[in-house]
PDB file of C-alpha atoms in Angstrom:
ATOM      1  CA  MET A   1     153.704  23.443 -33.978  1.00  0.00           C
ATOM      2  CA  CYS A   2     154.584  26.902 -34.685  1.00  0.00           C
ATOM      3  CA  LEU A   3     151.974  29.505 -35.311  1.00  0.00           C
ATOM      4  CA  ASN A   4     152.202  30.726 -38.590  1.00  0.00           C
ATOM      5  CA  ARG A   5     151.141  34.813 -39.077  1.00  0.00           C
ATOM      6  CA  LYS A   6     149.767  34.084 -42.446  1.00  0.00           C
ATOM      7  CA  ASP A   7     147.192  31.253 -41.221  1.00  0.00           C
ATOM      8  CA  LEU A   8     146.642  33.172 -38.262  1.00  0.00           C
ATOM      9  CA  GLY A   9     145.376  36.307 -40.384  1.00  0.00           C
ATOM     10  CA  LEU A  10     143.139  34.172 -42.370  1.00  0.00           C
ATOM     11  CA  LEU A  11     141.555  32.499 -39.355  1.00  0.00           C
ATOM     12  CA  ALA A  12     141.204  36.451 -37.740  1.00  0.00           C
ATOM     13  CA  LEU A  13     139.376  37.193 -41.195  1.00  0.00           C
ATOM     14  CA  ARG A  14     137.510  34.108 -41.923  1.00  0.00           C
ATOM     15  CA  GLY A  15     136.150  34.554 -38.339  1.00  0.00           C
ATOM     16  CA  ALA A  16     135.252  38.383 -38.547  1.00  0.00           C
ATOM     17  CA  VAL A  17     133.700  38.074 -41.864  1.00  0.00           C
ATOM     18  CA  GLY A  18     131.720  34.769 -41.376  1.00  0.00           C
ATOM     19  CA  GLY A  19     130.629  36.044 -37.751  1.00  0.00           C
ATOM     20  CA  VAL A  20     129.036  39.466 -39.815  1.00  0.00           C
ATOM     21  CA  LEU A  21     127.506  37.360 -42.594  1.00  0.00           C
ATOM     22  CA  ILE A  22     126.039  34.733 -39.752  1.00  0.00           C
ATOM     23  CA  ALA A  23     124.460  37.472 -37.995  1.00  0.00           C
ATOM     24  CA  HIS A  24     122.898  38.982 -40.826  1.00  0.00           C
ATOM     25  CA  GLY A  25     121.826  36.058 -42.109  1.00  0.00           C
ATOM     26  CA  THR A  26     120.181  34.879 -38.840  1.00  0.00           C
ATOM     27  CA  GLN A  27     118.454  38.254 -38.894  1.00  0.00           C
ATOM     28  CA  LYS A  28     116.820  37.430 -42.122  1.00  0.00           C
ATOM     29  CA  LEU A  29     115.867  33.744 -40.805  1.00  0.00           C
ATOM     30  CA  PHE A  30     114.940  33.633 -37.298  1.00  0.00           C
ATOM     31  CA  GLY A  31     114.529  37.636 -36.331  1.00  0.00           C
ATOM     32  CA  TRP A  32     117.557  37.786 -34.108  1.00  0.00           C
ATOM     33  CA  PHE A  33     119.595  40.685 -33.355  1.00  0.00           C
ATOM     34  CA  GLY A  34     116.833  42.713 -34.243  1.00  0.00           C
ATOM     35  CA  GLY A  35     116.145  41.238 -37.591  1.00  0.00           C
ATOM     36  CA  GLY A  36     112.833  41.134 -39.160  1.00  0.00           C
ATOM     37  CA  GLY A  37     112.886  37.273 -39.439  1.00  0.00           C
ATOM     38  CA  LEU A  38     111.229  35.107 -42.501  1.00  0.00           C
ATOM     39  CA  GLU A  39     107.896  37.272 -42.526  1.00  0.00           C
ATOM     40  CA  GLY A  40     109.493  40.431 -42.396  1.00  0.00           C
ATOM     41  CA  THR A  41     112.484  39.785 -44.635  1.00  0.00           C
ATOM     42  CA  ALA A  42     109.780  38.335 -47.308  1.00  0.00           C
ATOM     43  CA  LYS A  43     107.941  41.186 -47.231  1.00  0.00           C
ATOM     44  CA  ALA A  44     111.115  43.319 -47.743  1.00  0.00           C
ATOM     45  CA  MET A  45     112.652  40.975 -50.326  1.00  0.00           C
ATOM     46  CA  GLU A  46     109.065  41.528 -52.030  1.00  0.00           C
ATOM     47  CA  HIS A  47     109.162  45.511 -51.905  1.00  0.00           C
ATOM     48  CA  MET A  48     112.780  45.431 -53.436  1.00  0.00           C
ATOM     49  CA  GLY A  49     111.565  43.324 -56.267  1.00  0.00           C
ATOM     50  CA  PHE A  50     112.717  39.927 -55.430  1.00  0.00           C
ATOM     51  CA  HIS A  51     109.670  37.459 -56.288  1.00  0.00           C
ATOM     52  CA  PRO A  52     108.649  35.357 -54.653  1.00  0.00           C
ATOM     53  CA  GLY A  53     109.805  36.980 -51.274  1.00  0.00           C
ATOM     54  CA  ARG A  54     109.629  34.317 -49.117  1.00  0.00           C
ATOM     55  CA  GLN A  55     111.980  31.881 -51.076  1.00  0.00           C
ATOM     56  CA  SER A  56     114.103  35.189 -51.857  1.00  0.00           C
ATOM     57  CA  ALA A  57     114.596  35.441 -47.895  1.00  0.00           C
ATOM     58  CA  ILE A  58     115.440  31.879 -47.061  1.00  0.00           C
ATOM     59  CA  ALA A  59     118.034  32.070 -50.097  1.00  0.00           C
ATOM     60  CA  ALA A  60     119.621  35.324 -48.702  1.00  0.00           C
ATOM     61  CA  GLY A  61     119.340  34.218 -45.257  1.00  0.00           C
ATOM     62  CA  LEU A  62     120.923  30.631 -45.885  1.00  0.00           C
ATOM     63  CA  GLY A  63     123.608  32.493 -48.325  1.00  0.00           C
ATOM     64  CA  GLU A  64     124.607  34.624 -45.721  1.00  0.00           C
ATOM     65  CA  ALA A  65     124.422  32.498 -42.592  1.00  0.00           C
ATOM     66  CA  GLY A  66     125.487  29.389 -44.243  1.00  0.00           C
ATOM     67  CA  GLY A  67     128.031  30.840 -46.340  1.00  0.00           C
ATOM     68  CA  GLY A  68     129.297  32.804 -43.231  1.00  0.00           C
ATOM     69  CA  ALA A  69     129.172  29.732 -41.166  1.00  0.00           C
ATOM     70  CA  MET A  70     131.553  27.643 -43.852  1.00  0.00           C
ATOM     71  CA  LEU A  71     133.965  30.450 -44.251  1.00  0.00           C
ATOM     72  CA  MET A  72     134.412  30.884 -40.422  1.00  0.00           C
ATOM     73  CA  ALA A  73     134.958  27.239 -40.151  1.00  0.00           C
ATOM     74  CA  GLY A  74     137.326  26.957 -43.164  1.00  0.00           C
ATOM     75  CA  LEU A  75     135.142  24.238 -44.983  1.00  0.00           C
ATOM     76  CA  ALA A  76     134.850  23.940 -48.255  1.00  0.00           C
ATOM     77  CA  THR A  77     136.065  27.559 -48.622  1.00  0.00           C
ATOM     78  CA  PRO A  78     135.754  28.035 -52.461  1.00  0.00           C
ATOM     79  CA  VAL A  79     132.202  26.893 -52.099  1.00  0.00           C
ATOM     80  CA  ALA A  80     131.787  29.306 -49.159  1.00  0.00           C
ATOM     81  CA  GLY A  81     133.071  32.210 -51.064  1.00  0.00           C
ATOM     82  CA  ALA A  82     131.097  31.448 -53.946  1.00  0.00           C
ATOM     83  CA  VAL A  83     128.231  31.225 -51.929  1.00  0.00           C
ATOM     84  CA  VAL A  84     129.247  34.885 -50.096  1.00  0.00           C
ATOM     85  CA  ALA A  85     129.965  36.534 -53.370  1.00  0.00           C
ATOM     86  CA  GLY A  86     126.753  35.517 -55.010  1.00  0.00           C
ATOM     87  CA  THR A  87     124.503  36.587 -52.293  1.00  0.00           C
ATOM     88  CA  MET A  88     126.263  39.993 -51.977  1.00  0.00           C
ATOM     89  CA  ALA A  89     125.937  40.498 -55.601  1.00  0.00           C
ATOM     90  CA  GLY A  90     121.864  40.688 -54.961  1.00  0.00           C
ATOM     91  CA  ALA A  91     122.714  43.043 -52.128  1.00  0.00           C
ATOM     92  CA  VAL A  92     124.791  45.252 -54.542  1.00  0.00           C
ATOM     93  CA  ALA A  93     122.025  45.347 -57.254  1.00  0.00           C
ATOM     94  CA  VAL A  94     119.726  46.835 -54.208  1.00  0.00           C
ATOM     95  CA  HIS A  95     122.061  49.400 -53.337  1.00  0.00           C
ATOM     96  CA  ALA A  96     123.700  50.587 -56.506  1.00  0.00           C
ATOM     97  CA  PRO A  97     121.333  52.993 -57.396  1.00  0.00           C
ATOM     98  CA  ALA A  98     122.267  54.880 -54.053  1.00  0.00           C
ATOM     99  CA  GLY A  99     125.920  55.047 -55.181  1.00  0.00           C
ATOM    100  CA  PHE A 100     128.908  53.725 -53.852  1.00  0.00           C
ATOM    101  CA  PHE A 101     129.018  54.913 -49.847  1.00  0.00           C
ATOM    102  CA  MET A 102     126.978  52.972 -47.454  1.00  0.00           C
ATOM    103  CA  THR A 103     126.113  56.396 -45.540  1.00  0.00           C
ATOM    104  CA  ALA A 104     123.912  57.410 -48.449  1.00  0.00           C
ATOM    105  CA  GLY A 105     122.327  53.597 -48.923  1.00  0.00           C
ATOM    106  CA  GLY A 106     125.008  52.845 -51.240  1.00  0.00           C
ATOM    107  CA  TYR A 107     126.718  49.416 -51.969  1.00  0.00           C
ATOM    108  CA  GLU A 108     129.850  49.592 -50.355  1.00  0.00           C
ATOM    109  CA  TYR A 109     129.262  47.303 -47.519  1.00  0.00           C
ATOM    110  CA  PRO A 110     127.396  44.545 -49.418  1.00  0.00           C
ATOM    111  CA  ALA A 111     130.436  44.703 -52.218  1.00  0.00           C
ATOM    112  CA  PHE A 112     132.991  44.429 -49.372  1.00  0.00           C
ATOM    113  CA  LEU A 113     131.824  41.528 -47.581  1.00  0.00           C
ATOM    114  CA  GLY A 114     131.070  39.856 -51.290  1.00  0.00           C
ATOM    115  CA  THR A 115     134.651  40.785 -52.252  1.00  0.00           C
ATOM    116  CA  THR A 116     136.129  39.383 -49.080  1.00  0.00           C
ATOM    117  CA  GLY A 117     134.079  36.197 -49.582  1.00  0.00           C
ATOM    118  CA  LEU A 118     135.354  35.803 -53.002  1.00  0.00           C
ATOM    119  CA  ALA A 119     138.959  36.415 -52.191  1.00  0.00           C
ATOM    120  CA  LEU A 120     138.885  33.902 -49.286  1.00  0.00           C
ATOM    121  CA  GLY A 121     137.330  31.431 -51.642  1.00  0.00           C
ATOM    122  CA  LEU A 122     140.275  32.120 -54.058  1.00  0.00           C
ATOM    123  CA  ALA A 123     142.993  32.054 -51.497  1.00  0.00           C
ATOM    124  CA  GLY A 124     142.050  29.372 -49.258  1.00  0.00           C
ATOM    125  CA  PRO A 125     141.463  28.951 -45.612  1.00  0.00           C
ATOM    126  CA  GLY A 126     144.677  28.425 -44.210  1.00  0.00           C
ATOM    127  CA  ARG A 127     146.070  25.912 -41.583  1.00  0.00           C
ATOM    128  CA  TYR A 128     143.758  26.513 -39.170  1.00  0.00           C
ATOM    129  CA  SER A 129     140.601  25.039 -40.687  1.00  0.00           C
ATOM    130  CA  LEU A 130     138.154  22.067 -41.442  1.00  0.00           C
ATOM    131  CA  ASP A 131     139.663  21.900 -45.124  1.00  0.00           C
ATOM    132  CA  HIS A 132     143.284  21.592 -43.645  1.00  0.00           C
ATOM    133  CA  LEU A 133     142.054  18.953 -41.491  1.00  0.00           C
ATOM    134  CA  SER A 134     140.291  17.166 -44.163  1.00  0.00           C
ATOM    135  CA  GLY A 135     143.180  16.837 -46.724  1.00  0.00           C
ATOM    136  CA  HIS A 136     141.379  19.745 -48.505  1.00  0.00           C
ATOM    137  CA  ALA A 137     139.051  17.214 -50.087  1.00  0.00           C
ATOM    138  CA  PHE A 138     136.546  20.027 -50.800  1.00  0.00           C
ATOM    139  CA  ASP A 139     139.265  22.862 -51.501  1.00  0.00           C
ATOM    140  CA  ARG A 140     140.293  21.659 -54.783  1.00  0.00           C
ATOM    141  CA  PRO A 141     140.631  24.324 -57.735  1.00  0.00           C
ATOM    142  CA  TRP A 142     137.771  22.152 -59.982  1.00  0.00           C
ATOM    143  CA  VAL A 143     135.422  22.927 -56.893  1.00  0.00           C
ATOM    144  CA  GLY A 144     136.204  26.261 -57.001  1.00  0.00           C
ATOM    145  CA  ALA A 145     136.201  27.295 -60.437  1.00  0.00           C
ATOM    146  CA  LEU A 146     132.729  25.118 -60.739  1.00  0.00           C
ATOM    147  CA  ALA A 147     131.329  26.973 -57.240  1.00  0.00           C
ATOM    148  CA  PHE A 148     132.294  30.195 -58.726  1.00  0.00           C
ATOM    149  CA  ALA A 149     130.701  29.605 -62.059  1.00  0.00           C
ATOM    150  CA  ALA A 150     127.314  28.100 -60.464  1.00  0.00           C
ATOM    151  CA  SER A 151     127.502  31.306 -58.227  1.00  0.00           C
ATOM    152  CA  ALA A 152     127.886  33.763 -61.046  1.00  0.00           C
ATOM    153  CA  ALA A 153     125.311  32.489 -63.010  1.00  0.00           C
ATOM    154  CA  SER A 154     122.933  32.211 -60.386  1.00  0.00           C
ATOM    155  CA  ALA A 155     123.709  36.032 -59.206  1.00  0.00           C
ATOM    156  CA  TYR A 156     123.085  37.168 -62.921  1.00  0.00           C
ATOM    157  CA  GLY A 157     119.892  35.330 -63.212  1.00  0.00           C
ATOM    158  CA  VAL A 158     118.306  36.568 -59.805  1.00  0.00           C
ATOM    159  CA  VAL A 159     119.563  40.452 -60.569  1.00  0.00           C
ATOM    160  CA  ALA A 160     118.196  40.134 -64.129  1.00  0.00           C
ATOM    161  CA  ARG A 161     114.859  38.646 -62.861  1.00  0.00           C
ATOM    162  CA  ARG A 162     114.605  41.404 -60.275  1.00  0.00           C
ATOM    163  CA  ARG A 163     115.383  44.346 -62.920  1.00  0.00           C
ATOM    164  CA  HIS A 164     112.704  42.824 -64.737  1.00  0.00           C
ATOM    165  CA  VAL A 165     110.213  43.121 -61.804  1.00  0.00           C
ATOM    166  CA  VAL A 166     111.400  46.312 -60.721  1.00  0.00           C
ATOM    167  CA  ARG A 167     110.900  47.591 -64.355  1.00  0.00           C
ATOM    168  CA  LEU A 168     107.276  46.200 -64.581  1.00  0.00           C
ATOM    169  CA  LEU A 169     106.505  47.873 -61.195  1.00  0.00           C
ATOM    170  CA  GLU A 170     107.583  51.122 -62.347  1.00  0.00           C
ATOM    171  CA  GLU A 171     105.427  50.838 -65.601  1.00  0.00           C
ATOM    172  CA  ARG A 172     102.499  49.671 -63.630  1.00  0.00           C
ATOM    173  CA  ALA A 173     102.959  52.639 -61.264  1.00  0.00           C
ATOM    174  CA  ALA A 174     103.284  55.066 -64.485  1.00  0.00           C
ATOM    175  CA  VAL A 175     100.105  53.886 -65.665  1.00  0.00           C
ATOM    176  CA  GLU A 176      98.014  53.832 -62.630  1.00  0.00           C
ATOM    177  CA  ALA A 177      99.642  57.548 -61.980  1.00  0.00           C
ATOM    178  CA  GLU A 178      98.540  58.454 -65.170  1.00  0.00           C
ATOM    179  CA  SER A 179      94.925  57.081 -65.041  1.00  0.00           C
ATOM    180  CA  GLN A 180      94.360  59.068 -61.967  1.00  0.00           C
ATOM    181  CA  GLU A 181      95.144  62.302 -63.692  1.00  0.00           C
ATOM    182  CA  GLY A 182      92.845  61.522 -66.518  1.00  0.00           C
ATOM    183  CA  SER A 183      90.074  60.894 -63.806  1.00  0.00           C
ATOM    184  CA  GLY A 184      90.174  64.106 -62.180  1.00  0.00           C
ATOM    185  CA  LEU A 185      91.598  62.579 -58.997  1.00  0.00           C
ATOM    186  CA  SER A 186      94.882  64.504 -58.962  1.00  0.00           C
TER     187      SER A 186
END
């Protein structure tokens, strides 16, 4: 068997991106690598406007760790890419108000991970993958189209719900601040 540079490059990219995503997901799910675990992540998710927090933490952790593991293995690669892209869309929504660059708290990093997941899902895993070993049983064009459509719809719903919750929290805070001013407690 002759080694193929393109397939080796896809393997390296899948390994690197999948590894990063697994690490981030296990921070959320298990508290590994200095993460908050489910309890800490659930509180953070609630604070960011993702309600209910525990289910949001589980979904984000599984999207990152599961999508990352599937990318790394090259298993159902279109599904893995769609899961990663959709999961990162939620993270982009949180960081977007801070602008693009990560150094200012922006969305650069989750956008990069999501776009890379999307690209790998579209390009396919290459020869050195479980998809290749299985005869691409889960790497079919219709699987990719369905996975990306479902991921886009889910991401849209999650981000729209978060926007609504954030807007309600901001309105509540404004009403509370106004009532404090009127009561002479300011």
